[in-house]
Amino acid sequence: MGATFPHLIPHSPSVRRARLKDAMTTLDDILNAPHPASEWILAQDCAETGLHPDDIRAEMLRRIREMRASIERGLSSDARSITGMVGWNAKGLWDAPDVLGAPVLKRVQAYAMAVNEENARMGRIVAAPTAGSAGTIPGALIGVADHLGIPDERLISPMILAAGIGKAISKRMFISGAAGGCQAEIGSSAAMAAAAIVELMGGTPRAAVHAASMALMNTIGLVCDPVGGYVEVPCVSRNAFYAVHAVSAAQLALAQLESFIPPDEVLGAMASVGRMMPAALRETADGGLAQTPTGLAVTARMEGKRDGEGPGGMIELPLA
């Protein structure tokens, strides 16, 4: 590896500091990076942290395996979440007949919901980039890889690219539903997943960044409206939808379709919309689905629990 990518070997602190001046800051930087983009991002991270590339790759593989473990647990369990609103969706879809004859679609959706239902059950997940959007990347990337029979070891580089995309996004806006609505969370995760799939399939840095851009531009304005303030409804199904959204963006980009608006301008627009979004639509449960009659009734029941009783006491709520 050192002979192929000598620039990835750690250098002295002074050299690392000098290289940080040239560190990636925009999606455009990634778009113009040498192919494969993940190696360029890895070089940036090594320069910033002083870590050896092998250490970063090993850590990324560990996280991929944690993602897979959360998928497997989620697909095998129909235990309810702490509120009782979700918990059976991933297993229900996974066990159901594939009536549309679309196995990759079903797999991607089930994987994404499995991770988010593990989150709702307080299980172990990998925030990617947040807990509320944790199912999108494993659903899309691991789902596509499993559909094509690609082993986890080949997901390391796509995941490194996904991390680089997420870092570039975070430099322009907060990746938080409370700061910018769900567009900031699920939009970011969909963009990261879309770019990762493009790299997995051998696409260019330009195609990967345009996949991310198309995922972002079609997420702009999405509000964060969790019922009762819990990351369950609509969050679990939203991850399933946006994992498919990421696959769609990757497929367009791999066919050499591009975002008409330049990627960094798309990101700027999303950040601007996030700043304009009213507080009621930013994870406060004061608007959107959280304020529907059903959402309010469920919230009232949860808040009406006995003193000292945790949310788990509401598992038997008659939600139907």
mmCIF file of C-alpha atoms in Angstrom:
data_model
loop_
_atom_site.group_PDB
_atom_site.id
_atom_site.type_symbol
_atom_site.label_atom_id
_atom_site.label_comp_id
_atom_site.label_asym_id
_atom_site.label_seq_id
_atom_site.Cartn_x
_atom_site.Cartn_y
_atom_site.Cartn_z
ATOM 1 C CA MET A 1 0.000 0.000 0.000
ATOM 2 C CA GLY A 2 2.832 2.394 0.820
ATOM 3 C CA ALA A 3 4.374 1.875 -2.600
ATOM 4 C CA THR A 4 1.093 2.657 -4.320
ATOM 5 C CA PHE A 5 0.024 5.520 -2.063
ATOM 6 C CA PRO A 6 3.181 6.894 -0.376
ATOM 7 C CA HIS A 7 1.279 10.044 0.589
ATOM 8 C CA LEU A 8 -0.818 8.001 3.032
ATOM 9 C CA ILE A 9 2.073 7.232 5.381
ATOM 10 C CA PRO A 10 1.979 9.424 8.531
ATOM 11 C CA HIS A 11 4.361 12.373 8.646
ATOM 12 C CA SER A 12 5.683 14.660 11.370
ATOM 13 C CA PRO A 13 3.278 17.058 13.137
ATOM 14 C CA SER A 14 4.689 20.031 11.233
ATOM 15 C CA VAL A 15 4.094 18.329 7.884
ATOM 16 C CA ARG A 16 0.596 17.336 8.974
ATOM 17 C CA ARG A 17 -0.185 20.921 9.984
ATOM 18 C CA ALA A 18 1.004 22.172 6.629
ATOM 19 C CA ARG A 19 -1.142 19.630 4.831
ATOM 20 C CA LEU A 20 -4.184 20.624 6.849
ATOM 21 C CA LYS A 21 -4.152 23.961 5.055
ATOM 22 C CA ASP A 22 -4.987 22.040 1.901
ATOM 23 C CA ALA A 23 -7.473 19.689 3.579
ATOM 24 C CA MET A 24 -10.816 18.992 1.913
ATOM 25 C CA THR A 25 -13.506 21.570 2.710
ATOM 26 C CA THR A 26 -16.061 21.271 -0.094
ATOM 27 C CA LEU A 27 -17.918 18.775 -2.221
ATOM 28 C CA ASP A 28 -16.188 20.355 -5.211
ATOM 29 C CA ASP A 29 -12.815 19.322 -3.760
ATOM 30 C CA ILE A 30 -13.954 15.701 -3.677
ATOM 31 C CA LEU A 31 -15.415 15.967 -7.166
ATOM 32 C CA ASN A 32 -12.006 16.997 -8.502
ATOM 33 C CA ALA A 33 -10.051 14.468 -6.440
ATOM 34 C CA PRO A 34 -8.035 11.732 -8.163
ATOM 35 C CA HIS A 35 -9.760 8.397 -8.601
ATOM 36 C CA PRO A 36 -10.631 6.696 -6.308
ATOM 37 C CA ALA A 37 -11.909 9.544 -4.153
ATOM 38 C CA SER A 38 -11.766 7.434 -0.988
ATOM 39 C CA GLU A 39 -7.969 7.248 -1.153
ATOM 40 C CA TRP A 40 -7.723 11.016 -1.383
ATOM 41 C CA ILE A 41 -10.054 11.389 1.594
ATOM 42 C CA LEU A 42 -8.036 8.806 3.501
ATOM 43 C CA ALA A 43 -4.886 10.825 2.833
ATOM 44 C CA GLN A 44 -6.605 13.946 4.190
ATOM 45 C CA ASP A 45 -7.658 12.110 7.336
ATOM 46 C CA CYS A 46 -4.187 10.665 7.911
ATOM 47 C CA ALA A 47 -2.680 14.135 7.558
ATOM 48 C CA GLU A 48 -5.178 15.519 10.045
ATOM 49 C CA THR A 49 -5.037 12.760 12.668
ATOM 50 C CA GLY A 50 -1.588 11.264 12.248
ATOM 51 C CA LEU A 51 -3.112 7.809 12.095
ATOM 52 C CA HIS A 52 -1.834 5.127 9.755
ATOM 53 C CA PRO A 53 -4.233 4.307 6.895
ATOM 54 C CA ASP A 54 -4.343 0.675 7.976
ATOM 55 C CA ASP A 55 -5.656 1.745 11.389
ATOM 56 C CA ILE A 56 -8.404 3.831 9.801
ATOM 57 C CA ARG A 57 -9.371 1.001 7.481
ATOM 58 C CA ALA A 58 -9.483 -1.462 10.385
ATOM 59 C CA GLU A 59 -11.731 0.873 12.373
ATOM 60 C CA MET A 60 -14.026 1.345 9.399
ATOM 61 C CA LEU A 61 -14.358 -2.419 8.951
ATOM 62 C CA ARG A 62 -15.236 -2.709 12.640
ATOM 63 C CA ARG A 63 -18.015 -0.168 12.169
ATOM 64 C CA ILE A 64 -19.308 -1.951 9.089
ATOM 65 C CA ARG A 65 -19.512 -5.152 11.105
ATOM 66 C CA GLU A 66 -21.398 -3.325 13.872
ATOM 67 C CA MET A 67 -23.834 -2.086 11.240
ATOM 68 C CA ARG A 68 -24.311 -5.625 9.969
ATOM 69 C CA ALA A 69 -24.865 -6.893 13.495
ATOM 70 C CA SER A 70 -27.581 -4.294 14.073
ATOM 71 C CA ILE A 71 -29.215 -5.297 10.786
ATOM 72 C CA GLU A 72 -29.226 -8.960 11.783
ATOM 73 C CA ARG A 73 -30.689 -8.223 15.224
ATOM 74 C CA GLY A 74 -33.308 -5.934 13.760
ATOM 75 C CA LEU A 75 -34.445 -8.417 11.127
ATOM 76 C CA SER A 76 -34.865 -11.193 13.676
ATOM 77 C CA SER A 77 -36.808 -9.256 16.302
ATOM 78 C CA ASP A 78 -40.347 -7.963 16.491
ATOM 79 C CA ALA A 79 -39.971 -6.672 20.043
ATOM 80 C CA ARG A 80 -41.617 -3.314 20.510
ATOM 81 C CA SER A 81 -39.702 -0.117 21.049
ATOM 82 C CA ILE A 82 -39.745 1.724 24.363
ATOM 83 C CA THR A 83 -42.950 3.532 23.356
ATOM 84 C CA GLY A 84 -44.567 0.675 21.463
ATOM 85 C CA MET A 85 -44.906 2.660 18.230
ATOM 86 C CA VAL A 86 -42.425 0.581 16.213
ATOM 87 C CA GLY A 87 -40.401 -2.610 16.437
ATOM 88 C CA TRP A 88 -42.009 -5.084 14.052
ATOM 89 C CA ASN A 89 -41.637 -3.294 10.727
ATOM 90 C CA ALA A 90 -38.258 -4.601 9.566
ATOM 91 C CA LYS A 91 -38.991 -8.229 10.407
ATOM 92 C CA GLY A 92 -42.485 -7.936 8.938
ATOM 93 C CA LEU A 93 -41.137 -6.693 5.615
ATOM 94 C CA TRP A 94 -38.261 -9.168 5.596
ATOM 95 C CA ASP A 95 -40.590 -12.129 6.200
ATOM 96 C CA ALA A 96 -43.224 -10.959 3.717
ATOM 97 C CA PRO A 97 -43.401 -12.232 0.108
ATOM 98 C CA ASP A 98 -41.624 -10.067 -2.453
ATOM 99 C CA VAL A 99 -44.825 -9.326 -4.350
ATOM 100 C CA LEU A 100 -43.187 -6.687 -6.582
ATOM 101 C CA GLY A 101 -40.315 -8.951 -7.552
ATOM 102 C CA ALA A 102 -37.821 -6.290 -6.461
ATOM 103 C CA PRO A 103 -35.421 -8.048 -4.071
ATOM 104 C CA VAL A 104 -32.885 -5.216 -3.832
ATOM 105 C CA LEU A 105 -35.642 -2.729 -2.977
ATOM 106 C CA LYS A 106 -37.050 -4.977 -0.273
ATOM 107 C CA ARG A 107 -33.583 -5.704 1.146
ATOM 108 C CA VAL A 108 -32.534 -2.060 1.279
ATOM 109 C CA GLN A 109 -35.755 -1.024 3.024
ATOM 110 C CA ALA A 110 -35.712 -3.887 5.515
ATOM 111 C CA TYR A 111 -32.056 -3.338 6.402
ATOM 112 C CA ALA A 112 -32.613 0.371 6.981
ATOM 113 C CA MET A 113 -35.629 -0.172 9.231
ATOM 114 C CA ALA A 114 -33.839 -2.938 11.117
ATOM 115 C CA VAL A 115 -31.129 -0.520 12.216
ATOM 116 C CA ASN A 116 -33.546 2.215 13.212
ATOM 117 C CA GLU A 117 -35.760 -0.163 15.133
ATOM 118 C CA GLU A 118 -32.669 -1.347 16.991
ATOM 119 C CA ASN A 119 -32.124 2.307 17.853
ATOM 120 C CA ALA A 120 -35.724 2.631 19.034
ATOM 121 C CA ARG A 121 -35.211 -0.451 21.240
ATOM 122 C CA MET A 122 -32.065 1.180 22.657
ATOM 123 C CA GLY A 123 -29.853 -1.398 20.962
ATOM 124 C CA ARG A 124 -26.345 -0.824 19.667
ATOM 125 C CA ILE A 125 -26.044 1.003 16.345
ATOM 126 C CA VAL A 126 -23.573 3.188 14.452
ATOM 127 C CA ALA A 127 -24.738 6.805 14.155
ATOM 128 C CA ALA A 128 -24.285 7.525 10.465
ATOM 129 C CA PRO A 129 -24.160 10.463 10.779
ATOM 130 C CA THR A 130 -26.871 10.608 13.479
ATOM 131 C CA ALA A 131 -28.920 8.040 15.378
ATOM 132 C CA GLY A 132 -32.103 9.200 13.679
ATOM 133 C CA SER A 133 -30.586 8.589 10.240
ATOM 134 C CA ALA A 134 -28.519 5.559 11.211
ATOM 135 C CA GLY A 135 -30.318 3.098 8.942
ATOM 136 C CA THR A 136 -29.840 4.857 5.616
ATOM 137 C CA ILE A 137 -26.178 4.050 4.937
ATOM 138 C CA PRO A 138 -26.234 0.412 6.093
ATOM 139 C CA GLY A 139 -29.598 -0.092 4.401
ATOM 140 C CA ALA A 140 -28.421 1.284 1.069
ATOM 141 C CA LEU A 141 -24.752 0.278 0.974
ATOM 142 C CA ILE A 142 -24.864 -3.096 2.716
ATOM 143 C CA GLY A 143 -28.199 -3.864 1.078
ATOM 144 C CA VAL A 144 -26.793 -3.295 -2.413
ATOM 145 C CA ALA A 145 -23.591 -5.183 -1.541
ATOM 146 C CA ASP A 146 -25.514 -8.193 -0.267
ATOM 147 C CA HIS A 147 -27.764 -8.144 -3.318
ATOM 148 C CA LEU A 148 -24.665 -8.310 -5.525
ATOM 149 C CA GLY A 149 -22.707 -10.738 -3.305
ATOM 150 C CA ILE A 150 -19.984 -8.206 -2.415
ATOM 151 C CA PRO A 151 -18.086 -8.931 0.847
ATOM 152 C CA ASP A 152 -17.773 -6.441 3.701
ATOM 153 C CA GLU A 153 -14.059 -5.883 3.065
ATOM 154 C CA ARG A 154 -14.928 -4.150 -0.211
ATOM 155 C CA LEU A 155 -17.175 -1.713 1.644
ATOM 156 C CA ILE A 156 -14.289 -0.067 3.495
ATOM 157 C CA SER A 157 -13.338 2.386 0.750
ATOM 158 C CA PRO A 158 -16.957 3.359 -0.003
ATOM 159 C CA MET A 159 -17.472 3.997 3.707
ATOM 160 C CA ILE A 160 -14.392 6.212 3.817
ATOM 161 C CA LEU A 161 -15.836 8.214 0.934
ATOM 162 C CA ALA A 162 -19.166 8.434 2.755
ATOM 163 C CA ALA A 163 -17.354 9.837 5.779
ATOM 164 C CA GLY A 164 -15.638 12.424 3.600
ATOM 165 C CA ILE A 165 -18.963 13.492 2.086
ATOM 166 C CA GLY A 166 -20.439 13.816 5.574
ATOM 167 C CA LYS A 167 -17.497 15.905 6.722
ATOM 168 C CA ALA A 168 -17.842 18.244 3.745
ATOM 169 C CA ILE A 169 -21.558 18.657 4.464
ATOM 170 C CA SER A 170 -20.906 19.352 8.150
ATOM 171 C CA LYS A 171 -18.639 22.267 7.239
ATOM 172 C CA ARG A 172 -21.585 24.088 5.655
ATOM 173 C CA MET A 173 -24.462 23.174 7.978
ATOM 174 C CA PHE A 174 -25.294 21.416 11.234
ATOM 175 C CA ILE A 175 -26.118 17.737 10.781
ATOM 176 C CA SER A 176 -28.948 17.831 13.269
ATOM 177 C CA GLY A 177 -32.716 17.774 13.010
ATOM 178 C CA ALA A 178 -32.925 20.350 15.771
ATOM 179 C CA ALA A 179 -30.719 22.734 13.780
ATOM 180 C CA GLY A 180 -31.946 22.199 10.221
ATOM 181 C CA GLY A 181 -34.849 19.782 10.078
ATOM 182 C CA CYS A 182 -34.743 16.183 8.935
ATOM 183 C CA GLN A 183 -33.174 17.301 5.654
ATOM 184 C CA ALA A 184 -29.983 17.852 7.644
ATOM 185 C CA GLU A 185 -29.989 14.306 9.026
ATOM 186 C CA ILE A 186 -31.611 12.045 6.457
ATOM 187 C CA GLY A 187 -30.461 14.243 3.568
ATOM 188 C CA SER A 188 -26.871 13.959 4.728
ATOM 189 C CA SER A 189 -27.090 10.203 5.259
ATOM 190 C CA ALA A 190 -28.698 9.702 1.841
ATOM 191 C CA ALA A 191 -25.968 11.783 0.201
ATOM 192 C CA MET A 192 -23.261 9.802 1.982
ATOM 193 C CA ALA A 193 -24.881 6.495 1.019
ATOM 194 C CA ALA A 194 -25.372 7.513 -2.607
ATOM 195 C CA ALA A 195 -21.717 8.483 -2.999
ATOM 196 C CA ALA A 196 -20.620 5.255 -1.317
ATOM 197 C CA ILE A 197 -22.646 3.117 -3.719
ATOM 198 C CA VAL A 198 -21.145 4.921 -6.702
ATOM 199 C CA GLU A 199 -17.636 4.184 -5.451
ATOM 200 C CA LEU A 200 -18.575 0.578 -4.704
ATOM 201 C CA MET A 201 -19.611 0.196 -8.331
ATOM 202 C CA GLY A 202 -16.387 1.746 -9.640
ATOM 203 C CA GLY A 203 -17.781 5.198 -10.365
ATOM 204 C CA THR A 204 -15.646 8.320 -10.578
ATOM 205 C CA PRO A 205 -15.318 10.989 -7.876
ATOM 206 C CA ARG A 206 -17.392 13.271 -10.097
ATOM 207 C CA ALA A 207 -20.192 10.723 -10.319
ATOM 208 C CA ALA A 208 -20.064 10.084 -6.555
ATOM 209 C CA VAL A 209 -20.373 13.766 -5.695
ATOM 210 C CA HIS A 210 -23.194 14.292 -8.182
ATOM 211 C CA ALA A 211 -25.000 11.317 -6.646
ATOM 212 C CA ALA A 212 -24.643 13.011 -3.257
ATOM 213 C CA SER A 213 -25.855 16.287 -4.735
ATOM 214 C CA MET A 214 -28.947 14.716 -6.287
ATOM 215 C CA ALA A 215 -29.752 12.997 -2.995
ATOM 216 C CA LEU A 216 -29.433 16.330 -1.194
ATOM 217 C CA MET A 217 -31.387 18.443 -3.659
ATOM 218 C CA ASN A 218 -34.363 16.091 -3.487
ATOM 219 C CA THR A 219 -34.399 16.225 0.317
ATOM 220 C CA ILE A 220 -34.418 20.003 0.726
ATOM 221 C CA GLY A 221 -37.217 21.206 2.995
ATOM 222 C CA LEU A 222 -37.865 17.913 4.804
ATOM 223 C CA VAL A 223 -39.040 18.693 8.322
ATOM 224 C CA CYS A 224 -38.212 16.882 11.559
ATOM 225 C CA ASP A 225 -41.520 16.031 13.242
ATOM 226 C CA PRO A 226 -41.107 12.963 15.504
ATOM 227 C CA VAL A 227 -44.241 11.935 17.359
ATOM 228 C CA GLY A 228 -43.734 12.531 21.058
ATOM 229 C CA GLY A 229 -40.163 13.599 20.391
ATOM 230 C CA TYR A 230 -39.077 9.953 19.984
ATOM 231 C CA VAL A 231 -36.949 8.813 17.040
ATOM 232 C CA GLU A 232 -39.564 6.311 15.935
ATOM 233 C CA VAL A 233 -42.443 7.760 13.868
ATOM 234 C CA PRO A 234 -41.880 8.721 11.096
ATOM 235 C CA CYS A 235 -38.137 8.105 11.512
ATOM 236 C CA VAL A 236 -38.062 4.324 11.037
ATOM 237 C CA SER A 237 -39.948 4.305 7.740
ATOM 238 C CA ARG A 238 -38.218 7.508 6.649
ATOM 239 C CA ASN A 239 -34.874 5.708 6.734
ATOM 240 C CA ALA A 240 -36.336 2.980 4.532
ATOM 241 C CA PHE A 241 -37.550 5.543 2.009
ATOM 242 C CA TYR A 242 -34.300 7.495 1.933
ATOM 243 C CA ALA A 243 -32.125 4.392 1.668
ATOM 244 C CA VAL A 244 -33.994 3.752 -1.593
ATOM 245 C CA HIS A 245 -33.587 7.461 -2.405
ATOM 246 C CA ALA A 246 -29.810 7.003 -2.082
ATOM 247 C CA VAL A 247 -29.828 3.979 -4.383
ATOM 248 C CA SER A 248 -31.836 5.974 -6.928
ATOM 249 C CA ALA A 249 -29.362 8.869 -6.811
ATOM 250 C CA ALA A 250 -26.454 6.462 -7.276
ATOM 251 C CA GLN A 251 -28.124 4.801 -10.246
ATOM 252 C CA LEU A 252 -28.687 8.164 -11.944
ATOM 253 C CA ALA A 253 -25.091 9.234 -11.369
ATOM 254 C CA LEU A 254 -23.665 5.921 -12.584
ATOM 255 C CA ALA A 255 -25.594 6.546 -15.813
ATOM 256 C CA GLN A 256 -23.643 9.852 -16.020
ATOM 257 C CA LEU A 257 -26.599 12.044 -15.082
ATOM 258 C CA GLU A 258 -25.583 15.083 -13.047
ATOM 259 C CA SER A 259 -27.125 17.685 -10.799
ATOM 260 C CA PHE A 260 -27.920 20.822 -12.827
ATOM 261 C CA ILE A 261 -27.130 22.957 -9.771
ATOM 262 C CA PRO A 262 -23.460 22.531 -8.720
ATOM 263 C CA PRO A 263 -23.085 20.326 -5.614
ATOM 264 C CA ASP A 264 -21.789 23.034 -3.270
ATOM 265 C CA GLU A 265 -24.609 25.342 -4.333
ATOM 266 C CA VAL A 266 -27.099 22.575 -3.523
ATOM 267 C CA LEU A 267 -25.530 22.227 -0.098
ATOM 268 C CA GLY A 268 -25.688 25.992 0.425
ATOM 269 C CA ALA A 269 -29.367 25.997 -0.500
ATOM 270 C CA MET A 270 -30.086 23.218 1.976
ATOM 271 C CA ALA A 271 -28.262 25.080 4.736
ATOM 272 C CA SER A 272 -30.230 28.233 3.914
ATOM 273 C CA VAL A 273 -33.553 26.394 4.035
ATOM 274 C CA GLY A 274 -32.559 24.877 7.367
ATOM 275 C CA ARG A 275 -31.966 28.342 8.814
ATOM 276 C CA MET A 276 -35.349 29.525 7.534
ATOM 277 C CA MET A 277 -37.244 26.530 8.879
ATOM 278 C CA PRO A 278 -39.473 27.387 11.867
ATOM 279 C CA ALA A 279 -38.596 25.875 15.214
ATOM 280 C CA ALA A 280 -41.874 23.928 15.251
ATOM 281 C CA LEU A 281 -40.520 21.825 12.368
ATOM 282 C CA ARG A 282 -37.086 21.161 13.855
ATOM 283 C CA GLU A 283 -37.306 18.171 16.215
ATOM 284 C CA THR A 284 -39.511 19.930 18.773
ATOM 285 C CA ALA A 285 -42.612 17.783 18.135
ATOM 286 C CA ASP A 286 -44.543 21.065 17.850
ATOM 287 C CA GLY A 287 -45.478 20.627 14.190
ATOM 288 C CA GLY A 288 -46.017 18.176 11.357
ATOM 289 C CA LEU A 289 -46.982 14.586 12.136
ATOM 290 C CA ALA A 290 -46.362 15.139 15.847
ATOM 291 C CA GLN A 291 -49.283 17.569 15.947
ATOM 292 C CA THR A 292 -51.838 15.360 14.200
ATOM 293 C CA PRO A 293 -54.746 14.185 16.391
ATOM 294 C CA THR A 294 -53.211 10.710 16.601
ATOM 295 C CA GLY A 295 -49.745 12.090 17.281
ATOM 296 C CA LEU A 296 -51.077 14.305 20.069
ATOM 297 C CA ALA A 297 -53.125 11.452 21.576
ATOM 298 C CA VAL A 298 -50.113 9.129 21.653
ATOM 299 C CA THR A 299 -47.960 11.865 23.171
ATOM 300 C CA ALA A 300 -50.573 12.543 25.840
ATOM 301 C CA ARG A 301 -50.679 8.863 26.755
ATOM 302 C CA MET A 302 -46.902 8.735 27.006
ATOM 303 C CA GLU A 303 -46.821 11.841 29.174
ATOM 304 C CA GLY A 304 -49.605 10.422 31.347
ATOM 305 C CA LYS A 305 -47.469 7.593 32.710
ATOM 306 C CA ARG A 306 -47.264 7.115 36.449
ATOM 307 C CA ASP A 307 -44.583 8.946 38.418
ATOM 308 C CA GLY A 308 -41.245 7.206 38.130
ATOM 309 C CA GLU A 309 -42.388 5.072 35.212
ATOM 310 C CA GLY A 310 -40.208 5.141 32.106
ATOM 311 C CA PRO A 311 -41.483 5.193 28.533
ATOM 312 C CA GLY A 312 -41.378 1.414 28.488
ATOM 313 C CA GLY A 313 -44.505 1.427 30.642
ATOM 314 C CA MET A 314 -46.485 2.534 27.615
ATOM 315 C CA ILE A 315 -45.730 -0.514 25.457
ATOM 316 C CA GLU A 316 -49.302 -1.789 25.587
ATOM 317 C CA LEU A 317 -50.847 1.421 24.220
ATOM 318 C CA PRO A 318 -53.828 0.756 21.928
ATOM 319 C CA LEU A 319 -52.325 2.491 18.924
ATOM 320 C CA ALA A 320 -54.552 0.924 16.280
#
